[in-house]
Amino acid sequence: MNALQAKSFDPADLTRSDKVDQMGAILDGDIYVPLDPDLDIASLTMETIGETLRRESEVSDISHGAILTGDWHCKDRRVRNHHNFFVSWLADDDTTVRHKQLQGDPADAVFILEDLQRAAGGGEVRYRPEPKAVNEPVAANDNEPSAPSTLASTKPKLTADEEREYLENFQREQLMPGERGELVYDDAAWRALSSGPFWHIADAVIEGHQGDVFMGVLDGAPKFAPAQGGVGPITPLAPFPLVDPSEWHGTIAQVRQWFLTGLIPHRQVTLLSGDGGVGKSLLGLQIGAASALAIETLGLQPRPGRVLYLGAEDEAEEFHRRLDDIAAAHSAEIADLTDLRILPLADQDALLSEPDPKGNMKATPLWGRVDRFVKSWEPGLVVLDTAADLFGGDEVKRSQVRHFVAMLRKMAIERDCAVLLLAHPSIAGMASGSGYSGSTAWNNSVRSRLYLTSGEGDVRILKTVKSNYGKIGDEMQLEWCEGAFVLHDPSKPGIADGLINGRADKLFMAVLSKLNRTGQRPSPNKSPSYAPRMIQKHPDAKGTKVRDLEMAMQRLLDTGVIKIVEEGPASRRRSRLIVSAEDFGGTEDG
């Protein structure tokens, strides 16, 4: 609220909740405060409002101080084109709100007035006629409540503790130290008379004007009551949480929290980039599943807890297949994944934020639903797959990227979780090994960035390319194995190595046989007829490396599949390599 406007606002511009607060009544309809030209709106009190309403209650012109219940349609505030119309005023005791029916069905009025009186006393309004099209008559009241989902009361149910917590935060984040007032609990007159004691900040300073800050009874929003009179809404500014570090003296700083130590910090956004098809979605899903199962994976221990995985690229059935494999790789059952939730959006518009006509990024309704679910379900990790499907802006525009990442970080902080955003690098980012895509704001806005690249065969390399809280440059070698990732041990042949070795062994045997059948003499010794080099030059080798053929030769010799024979006269013996099952003569060596 701009306190300078406190003496000049027009009551016709007041919001519904403003009118409620100034009248001291809690009604589920539109409340019109008096429009007496001699009344100073900035100095309104319960007594002056009540006196004016009492004076107007007996006159025929009822365009002032009237209540039109929100369940009926009316073109203006005068008595026409409506079904039920009332005036309201304070009784002589200055605490009771009285009502007078001016027009409408008396049979309806019995229940309507009861509800208005309940509302004025802070109770629930139970009368809820079903909504009708404009100008369509409302059916006679049968005193049956309508569905609360469509016509529920908008009155917030803030407890005293909730009010106090909000106002404590308001003091800390909205007001400078010299502007803060005293938090008190009483029943000051400028709040609805029927609401009883409540928390408010006494003698706060808003834009140079002293007054009281309190919570509106109808909308639960902050209000300002300047000392010179009047009540108006406050539009909270961005937080200004000024901190004096000296106040930390004698306290111990909390240990930094991680979702995955050294890789994914808690309450922050981590970016996991990876070339298409490299397996970043599988890795993100496996980390999430391990957290939900409260187990170790890849030698790492994710923080145990609930996980939400939003996947914009895969259907539910694909997640089913992957999770079956992940569970099996960890000796678990898919039934154990009760703390994991999947949101597959492959066939839907999955944008979480998109630019408005002016280019400013705005959250979409989907983001609102996701955030509400995260708030209620309280996961420790939210995986978003991928940025290309979820971010509707221009990835090279720094401001749009930073706004999107800031939106994710806000959720991470407010919902006390880690956010893992998956993304594709650009061609330049893949070529340079940086994993960049678009604006450098993607890298600068996150606190941790990981890059998954391909290695030999089914090996993957996970690099830490940015970490504000730890070491960068660390690498992990992973290997795809039957639908999940496992740690790769270069000293031990894995399944992928076995497949590669098997292909090299078969190739070596097949070409060796051809060479011998055509009268060529491949040798096990390094010479012009060295077998691995002769085989590597053969058209069937298709670019197989000499090193792989040398290793194949040694494996085949160790198993006896191939053997060395010696030929020629005693003065000039030569060694030749043959397939054991195709002995073309000669004396075996040894």
Coordinates of N, CA and C in Angstrom, one line a residue, residues 126-202:
R126 N -23.6 -21.2 5.2 CA -24.0 -22.5 4.8 C -25.0 -22.5 3.6
Y127 N -25.6 -21.3 3.4 CA -26.6 -21.2 2.3 C -25.8 -21.0 1.0
R128 N -25.9 -21.9 0.0 CA -25.2 -21.8 -1.2 C -26.1 -22.2 -2.4
P129 N -26.9 -21.4 -3.0 CA -27.7 -21.8 -4.1 C -26.8 -22.1 -5.3
E130 N -27.2 -23.0 -6.1 CA -26.3 -23.4 -7.3 C -26.2 -22.2 -8.2
P131 N -25.0 -22.0 -8.8 CA -24.8 -20.8 -9.7 C -25.7 -21.0 -10.9
K132 N -26.2 -19.9 -11.4 CA -27.1 -19.9 -12.6 C -26.5 -19.0 -13.6
A133 N -27.0 -19.1 -14.8 CA -26.5 -18.2 -15.9 C -27.1 -16.8 -15.6
V134 N -26.4 -15.8 -16.1 CA -26.8 -14.4 -15.9 C -28.3 -14.3 -16.4
N135 N -29.1 -13.6 -15.6 CA -30.5 -13.3 -15.8 C -31.4 -14.5 -15.7
E136 N -30.9 -15.6 -15.3 CA -31.7 -16.8 -15.1 C -32.2 -16.8 -13.6
P137 N -33.5 -17.0 -13.4 CA -33.9 -16.9 -12.0 C -33.3 -18.1 -11.2
V138 N -33.1 -17.8 -9.9 CA -32.6 -18.7 -8.9 C -33.7 -19.5 -8.3
A139 N -33.6 -20.8 -8.2 CA -34.7 -21.6 -7.7 C -34.9 -21.3 -6.2
A140 N -36.1 -21.6 -5.7 CA -36.4 -21.3 -4.3 C -35.4 -22.1 -3.5
N141 N -35.0 -21.5 -2.3 CA -34.1 -22.1 -1.5 C -34.7 -23.4 -0.8
D142 N -33.9 -24.5 -0.8 CA -34.4 -25.7 -0.1 C -33.5 -25.9 1.1
N143 N -32.6 -24.9 1.4 CA -31.8 -25.0 2.6 C -30.8 -26.1 2.5
E144 N -30.5 -26.6 1.3 CA -29.5 -27.6 1.1 C -28.2 -27.0 0.6
P145 N -27.1 -27.3 1.3 CA -25.8 -26.7 0.8 C -25.4 -27.2 -0.6
S146 N -24.8 -26.4 -1.4 CA -24.3 -26.8 -2.7 C -22.9 -27.4 -2.5
A147 N -22.3 -27.9 -3.6 CA -21.0 -28.6 -3.5 C -20.0 -27.6 -3.1
P148 N -19.2 -27.8 -2.0 CA -18.2 -26.9 -1.5 C -17.1 -26.6 -2.5
S149 N -16.9 -27.6 -3.5 CA -15.8 -27.4 -4.4 C -16.1 -26.2 -5.4
T150 N -17.4 -25.9 -5.6 CA -17.7 -24.8 -6.5 C -18.0 -23.5 -5.8
L151 N -18.6 -23.6 -4.6 CA -19.0 -22.4 -3.9 C -18.5 -22.3 -2.5
A152 N -17.3 -22.8 -2.3 CA -16.8 -22.7 -0.9 C -16.5 -21.3 -0.5
S153 N -16.6 -21.1 0.8 CA -16.3 -19.7 1.3 C -14.8 -19.4 1.1
T154 N -14.6 -18.1 0.7 CA -13.2 -17.7 0.5 C -12.5 -17.2 1.8
K155 N -13.2 -17.3 2.9 CA -12.6 -16.8 4.1 C -11.5 -17.7 4.6
P156 N -10.3 -17.2 4.7 CA -9.1 -18.0 5.1 C -9.3 -18.4 6.6
K157 N -8.7 -19.5 6.9 CA -8.8 -20.0 8.3 C -7.4 -19.9 8.9
L158 N -6.9 -18.7 9.1 CA -5.6 -18.5 9.7 C -5.7 -18.7 11.2
T159 N -4.8 -19.5 11.7 CA -4.8 -19.6 13.2 C -4.0 -18.4 13.7
A160 N -4.0 -18.2 15.0 CA -3.2 -17.2 15.7 C -1.7 -17.4 15.4
D161 N -1.3 -18.7 15.5 CA 0.1 -19.0 15.2 C 0.5 -18.7 13.8
E162 N -0.4 -19.0 12.8 CA -0.1 -18.7 11.4 C 0.0 -17.2 11.2
E163 N -0.9 -16.4 11.8 CA -0.8 -14.9 11.7 C 0.5 -14.4 12.3
R164 N 0.9 -15.0 13.5 CA 2.1 -14.5 14.1 C 3.4 -14.8 13.2
E165 N 3.4 -16.0 12.7 CA 4.5 -16.5 11.8 C 4.6 -15.6 10.6
Y166 N 3.5 -15.3 10.0 CA 3.5 -14.4 8.8 C 4.1 -13.0 9.1
L167 N 3.6 -12.5 10.2 CA 4.0 -11.1 10.6 C 5.4 -11.1 11.1
E168 N 5.9 -12.1 11.7 CA 7.3 -12.2 12.0 C 8.2 -12.2 10.8
N169 N 7.8 -12.9 9.8 CA 8.5 -12.9 8.5 C 8.4 -11.6 7.8
F170 N 7.2 -11.0 7.9 CA 7.0 -9.6 7.3 C 8.0 -8.6 7.9
Q171 N 8.1 -8.6 9.2 CA 9.0 -7.7 9.9 C 10.5 -7.9 9.4
R172 N 10.9 -9.2 9.3 CA 12.2 -9.5 8.9 C 12.5 -9.2 7.4
E173 N 11.6 -9.5 6.5 CA 11.8 -9.4 5.1 C 11.3 -8.2 4.4
Q174 N 10.4 -7.5 5.0 CA 9.8 -6.3 4.4 C 10.2 -5.0 5.0
L175 N 10.6 -5.0 6.3 CA 10.8 -3.7 7.0 C 12.3 -3.6 7.4
M176 N 12.8 -2.4 7.3 CA 14.2 -2.1 7.8 C 14.1 -2.1 9.3
P177 N 15.3 -2.4 9.9 CA 15.3 -2.4 11.4 C 14.6 -1.2 12.1
G178 N 14.8 0.0 11.5 CA 14.2 1.2 12.2 C 12.7 1.3 11.9
E179 N 12.2 0.5 11.0 CA 10.8 0.6 10.6 C 9.9 -0.5 11.3
R180 N 10.5 -1.4 12.0 CA 9.8 -2.5 12.6 C 9.1 -2.0 13.9
G181 N 7.9 -2.6 14.1 CA 7.1 -2.3 15.3 C 7.1 -3.4 16.3
E182 N 6.1 -3.4 17.1 CA 6.0 -4.4 18.2 C 4.9 -5.4 17.8
L183 N 5.2 -6.6 17.9 CA 4.2 -7.7 17.6 C 3.3 -7.8 18.9
V184 N 2.0 -7.5 18.8 CA 1.1 -7.6 19.9 C -0.1 -8.4 19.6
Y185 N -0.8 -8.8 20.6 CA -2.0 -9.6 20.5 C -3.2 -9.0 21.2
D186 N -4.1 -8.3 20.5 CA -5.3 -7.7 21.1 C -6.4 -7.6 20.1
D187 N -7.5 -6.9 20.4 CA -8.6 -6.8 19.5 C -8.8 -5.3 19.1
A188 N -7.8 -4.7 18.5 CA -7.8 -3.3 18.0 C -9.1 -3.1 17.1
A189 N -9.6 -1.9 17.2 CA -10.9 -1.6 16.6 C -11.0 -1.7 15.1
W190 N -9.8 -1.5 14.4 CA -9.9 -1.4 13.0 C -9.9 -2.8 12.3
R191 N -9.9 -3.9 13.1 CA -10.2 -5.2 12.5 C -11.6 -5.5 12.9
A192 N -12.2 -6.5 12.1 CA -13.7 -6.8 12.3 C -14.0 -7.0 13.8
L193 N -15.1 -6.4 14.2 CA -15.4 -6.5 15.6 C -15.7 -7.9 16.1
S194 N -16.2 -8.7 15.2 CA -16.6 -10.1 15.6 C -15.4 -11.0 15.6
S195 N -14.2 -10.6 15.2 CA -13.1 -11.6 15.0 C -12.4 -11.8 16.3
G196 N -12.5 -11.0 17.3 CA -11.8 -11.2 18.6 C -10.3 -10.8 18.5
P197 N -9.5 -11.2 19.5 CA -8.1 -10.8 19.6 C -7.4 -11.4 18.4
F198 N -6.3 -10.7 18.0 CA -5.5 -11.2 16.8 C -4.1 -10.6 16.9
W199 N -3.2 -11.1 16.2 CA -1.8 -10.6 16.1 C -1.7 -9.5 15.1
H200 N -1.0 -8.5 15.5 CA -0.7 -7.4 14.5 C 0.6 -6.7 14.9
I201 N 1.2 -6.0 14.0 CA 2.4 -5.2 14.3 C 2.0 -3.8 14.6
A202 N 2.2 -3.4 15.8 CA 1.9 -2.0 16.2 C 3.0 -1.0 15.9

